PDB file of C-alpha atoms in Angstrom:
ATOM      1  CA  MET A 552     -11.487   3.980  15.511  1.00 45.00           C
ATOM      2  CA  PRO A 553     -15.198   3.580  14.655  1.00 45.00           C
ATOM      3  CA  VAL A 554     -17.182   0.938  16.484  1.00 41.00           C
ATOM      4  CA  ARG A 555     -17.671  -2.251  14.495  1.00 44.00           C
ATOM      5  CA  HIS A 556     -21.120  -2.402  12.902  1.00 42.00           C
ATOM      6  CA  ASP A 557     -23.290  -5.491  12.704  1.00 44.00           C
ATOM      7  CA  LYS A 558     -24.755  -4.478   9.345  1.00 41.00           C
ATOM      8  CA  PRO A 559     -23.609  -6.503   6.305  1.00 38.00           C
ATOM      9  CA  ARG A 560     -20.922  -5.192   3.986  1.00 41.00           C
ATOM     10  CA  PRO A 561     -22.561  -5.267   0.521  1.00 35.00           C
ATOM     11  CA  LEU A 562     -19.611  -3.594  -1.195  1.00 36.00           C
ATOM     12  CA  VAL A 563     -17.151  -6.378  -0.403  1.00 40.00           C
ATOM     13  CA  GLN A 564     -17.104 -10.028  -1.352  1.00 37.00           C
ATOM     14  CA  PRO A 565     -14.037 -12.123  -0.446  1.00 42.00           C
ATOM     15  CA  SER A 566     -12.250 -13.782  -3.326  1.00 42.00           C
ATOM     16  CA  THR A 567     -13.006 -17.369  -4.304  1.00 38.00           C
ATOM     17  CA  ASP A 568      -9.727 -17.722  -6.239  1.00 40.00           C
ATOM     18  CA  ARG A 569      -6.353 -17.020  -4.732  1.00 42.00           C
ATOM     19  CA  GLY A 570      -5.707 -13.311  -5.249  1.00 41.00           C
ATOM     20  CA  ALA A 571      -8.786 -12.743  -7.457  1.00 38.00           C
ATOM     21  CA  PRO A 572     -11.573 -10.679  -5.829  1.00 37.00           C
ATOM     22  CA  ARG A 573     -15.213 -11.411  -6.697  1.00 34.00           C
ATOM     23  CA  LEU A 574     -17.085  -8.136  -7.051  1.00 30.00           C
ATOM     24  CA  SER A 575     -20.780  -7.583  -6.598  1.00 31.00           C
ATOM     25  CA  ARG A 576     -22.470  -7.331  -9.992  1.00 28.00           C
ATOM     26  CA  SER A 577     -23.844  -3.833  -9.400  1.00 27.00           C
ATOM     27  CA  ARG A 578     -20.379  -2.562  -8.432  1.00 29.00           C
ATOM     28  CA  ARG A 579     -18.291  -4.436 -11.011  1.00 26.00           C
ATOM     29  CA  ALA A 580     -15.849  -2.133 -12.769  1.00 27.00           C
ATOM     30  CA  VAL A 581     -12.488  -2.273 -14.465  1.00 25.00           C
ATOM     31  CA  ILE A 582     -10.147   0.474 -13.280  1.00 24.00           C
ATOM     32  CA  PRO A 583      -6.821   0.966 -15.099  1.00 26.00           C
ATOM     33  CA  ALA A 584      -3.843   0.443 -12.823  1.00 28.00           C
ATOM     34  CA  VAL A 585      -1.732   3.481 -12.059  1.00 27.00           C
ATOM     35  CA  ALA A 586       1.962   3.047 -12.871  1.00 29.00           C
ATOM     36  CA  GLU A 587       4.677   5.063 -11.218  1.00 29.00           C
ATOM     37  CA  THR A 588       8.119   4.615  -9.553  1.00 31.00           C
ATOM     38  CA  THR A 589      10.582   4.049  -6.660  1.00 34.00           C
ATOM     39  CA  ARG A 590      14.308   3.865  -6.036  1.00 36.00           C
ATOM     40  CA  PRO A 591      15.500   1.867  -3.017  1.00 40.00           C
ATOM     41  CA  GLY A 592      18.041   4.014  -1.235  1.00 44.00           C
ATOM     42  CA  GLY A 593      17.250   7.538  -0.119  1.00 51.00           C
ATOM     43  CA  THR A 594      17.510   9.163   3.273  1.00 49.00           C
ATOM     44  CA  ALA A 595      15.981   8.522   6.693  1.00 51.00           C
ATOM     45  CA  SER A 596      15.319  10.971   9.504  1.00 49.00           C
ATOM     46  CA  LEU A 597      13.977  10.786  13.052  1.00 46.00           C
ATOM     47  CA  ALA A 598      11.429  13.439  13.994  1.00 46.00           C
ATOM     48  CA  GLY A 599       9.937  13.031  17.449  1.00 49.00           C
ATOM     49  CA  LYS A 600       8.406   9.578  17.684  1.00 61.00           C
ATOM     50  CA  SER A 601       8.025   9.121  13.925  1.00 72.00           C
ATOM     51  CA  VAL A 602      10.617   7.752  11.532  1.00 86.00           C
ATOM     52  CA  GLU A 603      10.680   8.880   7.903  1.00 91.00           C
ATOM     53  CA  TRP A 604      12.431   7.580   4.801  1.00 90.00           C
ATOM     54  CA  ALA A 605      12.568   9.617   1.590  1.00 90.00           C
ATOM     55  CA  GLN A 606      13.262   8.072  -1.814  1.00 88.00           C
ATOM     56  CA  ARG A 607      13.507   9.095  -5.435  1.00 87.00           C
ATOM     57  CA  LEU A 608      11.129   7.307  -7.787  1.00 77.00           C
ATOM     58  CA  ARG A 609      12.130   6.272 -11.301  1.00 86.00           C
ATOM     59  CA  SER A 610       9.810   3.604 -12.726  1.00 88.00           C
ATOM     60  CA  ALA A 611       6.647   1.605 -12.118  1.00 87.00           C
ATOM     61  CA  THR A 612       8.781  -1.483 -11.697  1.00 87.00           C
ATOM     62  CA  GLU A 613      10.650   0.109  -8.801  1.00 88.00           C
ATOM     63  CA  THR A 614       7.427   1.264  -7.154  1.00 89.00           C
ATOM     64  CA  GLU A 615       6.054  -2.249  -7.305  1.00 92.00           C
ATOM     65  CA  ARG A 616       9.360  -3.590  -6.011  1.00 91.00           C
ATOM     66  CA  LEU A 617       9.145  -1.331  -2.958  1.00 90.00           C
ATOM     67  CA  GLY A 618       5.656  -2.628  -2.249  1.00 94.00           C
ATOM     68  CA  GLU A 619       6.933  -6.181  -2.607  1.00 94.00           C
ATOM     69  CA  ILE A 620       9.743  -5.509  -0.117  1.00 93.00           C
ATOM     70  CA  ILE A 621       7.210  -4.213   2.408  1.00 95.00           C
ATOM     71  CA  GLY A 622       4.869  -7.103   1.640  1.00 95.00           C
ATOM     72  CA  HIS A 623       7.522  -9.673   2.530  1.00 93.00           C
ATOM     73  CA  ALA A 624       7.762  -8.217   6.056  1.00 93.00           C
ATOM     74  CA  LEU A 625       4.030  -8.134   6.789  1.00 96.00           C
ATOM     75  CA  ARG A 626       2.866 -10.313   9.692  1.00 95.00           C
ATOM     76  CA  GLY A 627      -0.802  -9.353   9.919  1.00 95.00           C
ATOM     77  CA  GLY A 628      -2.477  -6.441  11.655  1.00 96.00           C
ATOM     78  CA  GLU A 629      -0.553  -3.730   9.777  1.00 97.00           C
ATOM     79  CA  VAL A 630      -2.200  -0.680   8.220  1.00 97.00           C
ATOM     80  CA  LEU A 631      -0.644   1.122   5.262  1.00 98.00           C
ATOM     81  CA  ALA A 632      -2.044   4.586   4.558  1.00 98.00           C
ATOM     82  CA  LEU A 633      -1.357   5.830   1.020  1.00 97.00           C
ATOM     83  CA  PHE A 634      -1.429   9.519   0.105  1.00 97.00           C
ATOM     84  CA  GLY A 635      -0.973  11.146  -3.290  1.00 94.00           C
ATOM     85  CA  ASN A 636      -2.772  12.719  -6.224  1.00 92.00           C
ATOM     86  CA  LEU A 637      -4.321  10.794  -9.107  1.00 90.00           C
ATOM     87  CA  GLY A 638      -1.619   8.940 -10.999  1.00 88.00           C
ATOM     88  CA  ALA A 639       0.926   9.150  -8.199  1.00 92.00           C
ATOM     89  CA  GLY A 640       1.414   5.374  -8.021  1.00 91.00           C
ATOM     90  CA  LYS A 641      -0.702   4.248  -5.073  1.00 94.00           C
ATOM     91  CA  THR A 642      -2.279   1.274  -6.843  1.00 93.00           C
ATOM     92  CA  THR A 643       1.055   0.214  -8.294  1.00 92.00           C
ATOM     93  CA  LEU A 644       2.546   0.057  -4.825  1.00 94.00           C
ATOM     94  CA  VAL A 645      -0.409  -1.985  -3.556  1.00 95.00           C
ATOM     95  CA  ARG A 646       0.199  -4.391  -6.433  1.00 94.00           C
ATOM     96  CA  GLY A 647       3.686  -4.880  -5.036  1.00 95.00           C
ATOM     97  CA  LEU A 648       2.234  -5.556  -1.588  1.00 96.00           C
ATOM     98  CA  ALA A 649       0.108  -8.287  -3.145  1.00 96.00           C
ATOM     99  CA  VAL A 650       3.186  -9.820  -4.762  1.00 95.00           C
ATOM    100  CA  GLY A 651       4.998  -9.790  -1.433  1.00 95.00           C
ATOM    101  CA  LEU A 652       2.031 -11.543   0.171  1.00 96.00           C
ATOM    102  CA  GLY A 653       1.824 -14.197  -2.536  1.00 94.00           C
ATOM    103  CA  ALA A 654      -1.402 -12.923  -4.119  1.00 91.00           C
ATOM    104  CA  ALA A 655      -1.916 -12.560  -7.870  1.00 85.00           C
ATOM    105  CA  PRO A 656      -0.719  -9.055  -8.866  1.00 80.00           C
ATOM    106  CA  ARG A 657      -2.829  -9.026 -12.045  1.00 79.00           C
ATOM    107  CA  SER A 658      -5.976  -8.979  -9.911  1.00 80.00           C
ATOM    108  CA  VAL A 659      -5.038  -5.688  -8.233  1.00 87.00           C
ATOM    109  CA  SER A 660      -6.743  -2.567  -9.540  1.00 82.00           C
ATOM    110  CA  SER A 661      -8.031   0.606  -7.971  1.00 78.00           C
ATOM    111  CA  PRO A 662     -11.207  -0.291  -6.034  1.00 71.00           C
ATOM    112  CA  THR A 663     -12.696   3.183  -6.598  1.00 66.00           C
ATOM    113  CA  PHE A 664     -16.151   1.881  -7.536  1.00 69.00           C
ATOM    114  CA  VAL A 665     -16.028  -1.117  -5.196  1.00 69.00           C
ATOM    115  CA  LEU A 666     -14.470   0.748  -2.247  1.00 85.00           C
ATOM    116  CA  ILE A 667     -12.905  -2.382  -0.744  1.00 90.00           C
ATOM    117  CA  GLN A 668     -11.408  -5.414  -2.449  1.00 91.00           C
ATOM    118  CA  GLU A 669      -9.805  -8.370  -0.711  1.00 92.00           C
ATOM    119  CA  TYR A 670      -6.906 -10.408  -2.093  1.00 93.00           C
ATOM    120  CA  ARG A 671      -5.869 -13.798  -0.776  1.00 92.00           C
ATOM    121  CA  GLY A 672      -2.214 -14.617  -0.195  1.00 93.00           C
ATOM    122  CA  ARG A 673      -0.361 -15.897   2.859  1.00 95.00           C
ATOM    123  CA  LEU A 674      -2.256 -13.088   4.624  1.00 96.00           C
ATOM    124  CA  PRO A 675      -5.528 -11.524   3.396  1.00 96.00           C
ATOM    125  CA  LEU A 676      -4.995  -8.023   1.991  1.00 97.00           C
ATOM    126  CA  ALA A 677      -7.906  -5.574   2.228  1.00 95.00           C
ATOM    127  CA  HIS A 678      -7.452  -2.815  -0.368  1.00 95.00           C
ATOM    128  CA  ALA A 679      -9.631   0.241   0.287  1.00 93.00           C
ATOM    129  CA  ASP A 680     -10.109   3.359  -1.824  1.00 92.00           C
ATOM    130  CA  LEU A 681     -11.697   6.326  -0.059  1.00 92.00           C
ATOM    131  CA  TYR A 682     -11.672   8.670  -3.071  1.00 89.00           C
ATOM    132  CA  ARG A 683     -15.457   8.744  -3.419  1.00 86.00           C
ATOM    133  CA  LEU A 684     -16.267   9.103   0.266  1.00 84.00           C
ATOM    134  CA  ASP A 685     -17.986  12.382   1.083  1.00 80.00           C
ATOM    135  CA  SER A 686     -17.578  12.291   4.855  1.00 77.00           C
ATOM    136  CA  VAL A 687     -16.117  10.347   7.757  1.00 74.00           C
ATOM    137  CA  ALA A 688     -19.651   9.107   8.449  1.00 75.00           C
ATOM    138  CA  ASP A 689     -19.497   7.226   5.144  1.00 79.00           C
ATOM    139  CA  LEU A 690     -16.301   5.576   6.359  1.00 79.00           C
ATOM    140  CA  HIS A 691     -18.142   4.215   9.387  1.00 78.00           C
ATOM    141  CA  ASP A 692     -20.728   2.595   7.102  1.00 81.00           C
ATOM    142  CA  LEU A 693     -18.081   1.115   4.821  1.00 83.00           C
ATOM    143  CA  GLY A 694     -17.109  -1.601   7.280  1.00 84.00           C
ATOM    144  CA  LEU A 695     -13.378  -0.958   7.074  1.00 87.00           C
ATOM    145  CA  SER A 696     -13.074  -1.475  10.815  1.00 88.00           C
ATOM    146  CA  ASP A 697     -14.022  -5.123  10.269  1.00 90.00           C
ATOM    147  CA  TYR A 698     -10.580  -5.667   8.719  1.00 93.00           C
ATOM    148  CA  LEU A 699      -8.591  -3.958  11.453  1.00 92.00           C
ATOM    149  CA  ASP A 700      -7.468  -7.082  13.268  1.00 93.00           C
ATOM    150  CA  GLU A 701      -4.330  -9.180  13.629  1.00 93.00           C
ATOM    151  CA  HIS A 702      -5.271 -11.422  10.693  1.00 92.00           C
ATOM    152  CA  HIS A 703      -5.569  -8.841   7.896  1.00 96.00           C
ATOM    153  CA  VAL A 704      -3.278  -6.362   6.215  1.00 97.00           C
ATOM    154  CA  VAL A 705      -5.083  -3.148   5.248  1.00 97.00           C
ATOM    155  CA  ALA A 706      -3.934  -0.770   2.487  1.00 97.00           C
ATOM    156  CA  ILE A 707      -5.915   2.484   2.231  1.00 96.00           C
ATOM    157  CA  GLU A 708      -5.721   4.768  -0.806  1.00 95.00           C
ATOM    158  CA  TRP A 709      -6.713   8.425  -0.257  1.00 94.00           C
ATOM    159  CA  ALA A 710      -6.136   7.835   3.450  1.00 95.00           C
ATOM    160  CA  ASP A 711      -6.406  11.564   4.169  1.00 93.00           C
ATOM    161  CA  LYS A 712     -10.193  11.171   3.896  1.00 91.00           C
ATOM    162  CA  ALA A 713     -10.173   8.974   7.003  1.00 90.00           C
ATOM    163  CA  GLY A 714      -8.859  11.822   9.128  1.00 86.00           C
ATOM    164  CA  ALA A 715      -8.521  11.002  12.813  1.00 88.00           C
ATOM    165  CA  ASP A 716     -10.074   7.566  12.243  1.00 89.00           C
ATOM    166  CA  LEU A 717      -6.783   6.206  10.929  1.00 92.00           C
ATOM    167  CA  PRO A 718      -5.083   3.840  13.396  1.00 94.00           C
ATOM    168  CA  THR A 719      -2.403   5.449  15.534  1.00 94.00           C
ATOM    169  CA  ASP A 720       0.191   2.900  14.392  1.00 96.00           C
ATOM    170  CA  ARG A 721       0.344   3.007  10.598  1.00 97.00           C
ATOM    171  CA  LEU A 722       2.890   3.150   7.816  1.00 97.00           C
ATOM    172  CA  GLU A 723       2.172   6.304   5.830  1.00 98.00           C
ATOM    173  CA  ILE A 724       3.270   6.293   2.191  1.00 97.00           C
ATOM    174  CA  HIS A 725       3.259   9.752   0.591  1.00 97.00           C
ATOM    175  CA  LEU A 726       3.728   9.715  -3.198  1.00 96.00           C
ATOM    176  CA  HIS A 727       4.458  12.892  -5.181  1.00 91.00           C
ATOM    177  CA  HIS A 728       4.837  13.753  -8.864  1.00 86.00           C
ATOM    178  CA  ARG A 729       8.235  15.109  -9.894  1.00 84.00           C
ATOM    179  CA  SER A 730       7.757  15.011 -13.683  1.00 79.00           C
ATOM    180  CA  ASN A 731       5.907  12.925 -16.261  1.00 77.00           C
ATOM    181  CA  THR A 732       7.939   9.867 -15.301  1.00 74.00           C
ATOM    182  CA  ALA A 733       9.684  10.718 -12.031  1.00 78.00           C
ATOM    183  CA  ARG A 734       8.142  10.478  -8.580  1.00 82.00           C
ATOM    184  CA  SER A 735       9.253  10.756  -4.970  1.00 91.00           C
ATOM    185  CA  VAL A 736       7.993   8.907  -1.926  1.00 93.00           C
ATOM    186  CA  VAL A 737       8.203   9.512   1.804  1.00 95.00           C
ATOM    187  CA  LEU A 738       7.497   6.606   4.144  1.00 96.00           C
ATOM    188  CA  LYS A 739       6.573   7.533   7.701  1.00 96.00           C
ATOM    189  CA  ALA A 740       6.244   5.117  10.623  1.00 96.00           C
ATOM    190  CA  THR A 741       4.030   6.243  13.505  1.00 95.00           C
ATOM    191  CA  GLY A 742       4.274   3.284  15.893  1.00 94.00           C
ATOM    192  CA  PRO A 743       6.117   0.045  16.744  1.00 93.00           C
ATOM    193  CA  SER A 744       4.593  -2.146  14.029  1.00 92.00           C
ATOM    194  CA  SER A 745       5.025   0.393  11.239  1.00 95.00           C
ATOM    195  CA  HIS A 746       8.525   1.219  12.493  1.00 94.00           C
ATOM    196  CA  ARG A 747       9.505  -2.437  12.051  1.00 92.00           C
ATOM    197  CA  LEU A 748       8.156  -2.377   8.490  1.00 92.00           C
ATOM    198  CA  LEU A 749      10.039   0.799   7.660  1.00 93.00           C
ATOM    199  CA  ILE A 750      13.341  -0.490   9.017  1.00 92.00           C
ATOM    200  CA  HIS A 751      12.906  -3.680   6.968  1.00 89.00           C
ATOM    201  CA  ALA A 752      12.166  -1.685   3.810  1.00 86.00           C
ATOM    202  CA  MET A 753      15.193   0.541   4.369  1.00 87.00           C
ATOM    203  CA  ARG A 754      17.576  -2.363   4.935  1.00 89.00           C
ATOM    204  CA  GLU A 755      16.254  -4.504   2.098  1.00 86.00           C
ATOM    205  CA  GLY A 756      16.056  -1.565  -0.293  1.00 78.00           C
ATOM    206  CA  LYS A 757      19.612  -0.488   0.404  1.00 80.00           C
ATOM    207  CA  ALA A 758      20.861  -4.081   0.080  1.00 82.00           C
ATOM    208  CA  ARG A 759      19.203  -4.469  -3.318  1.00 75.00           C
ATOM    209  CA  SER A 760      20.507  -1.101  -4.461  1.00 72.00           C
ATOM    210  CA  LYS A 761      24.039  -2.049  -3.413  1.00 77.00           C
ATOM    211  CA  ALA A 762      23.756  -5.388  -5.219  1.00 75.00           C
ATOM    212  CA  ARG A 763      22.618  -3.697  -8.435  1.00 68.00           C
ATOM    213  CA  HIS A 764      25.431  -1.160  -8.270  1.00 63.00           C
ATOM    214  CA  GLY A 765      27.919  -3.973  -7.678  1.00 67.00           C
ATOM    215  CA  LYS A 766      26.721  -5.855 -10.741  1.00 63.00           C
ATOM    216  CA  GLY A 767      26.925  -2.695 -12.824  1.00 57.00           C
ATOM    217  CA  LYS A 768      30.489  -2.045 -11.678  1.00 58.00           C
ATOM    218  CA  GLU A 769      31.449  -5.649 -12.446  1.00 58.00           C
ATOM    219  CA  ARG A 770      30.092  -5.380 -15.992  1.00 58.00           C
ATOM    220  CA  ARG A 771      32.023  -2.165 -16.585  1.00 58.00           C
ATOM    221  CA  THR A 772      35.321  -3.780 -15.537  1.00 57.00           C
ATOM    222  CA  GLN A 773      34.902  -6.803 -17.804  1.00 58.00           C
TER     223      GLN A 773
END
């Protein structure tokens, strides 16, 4: 990981209200939230030292719900690396993380023009967007390493731009378009902390899916 810099971080200002980031005036922008999907359930596989879980995506509500499930299990110090094209649902999933952490979901938007936004919940969530970075050198100047500690949760959109500077232990979230409304997601754990998150998401997701199916079956028999 890059060495922590002593220079100030002009692109980031912590929130003064719970869950509501205060942006620098020169960088203030309103970015529409991306809305896509997720279906708790799916399949898991073990490949080497990494664990993967594949899911089918159906709606923005389900994508946010998956993020919320992960958010409930966060303890601090975790890094979530999000991959996917424009409109794949990365920001929607981060909104769910905010919900799971007790932050205000309405405050979550893509930080493309701000680069990093911070949301306050039971743990501070640093939401980074690397879309406009031209090189890894720009990442070093961004100050992202300042958030990589046991107190913060870090969610990184366009994480592929970080290259080898991503932490070794991270939960990768790969979102893919299937159609205008359908998506798929693959979650990949690369270390002990992310593995714990993935196992929690799998168990909670399957439990919720089973509960919904049970309610549907009960309604059909009435």
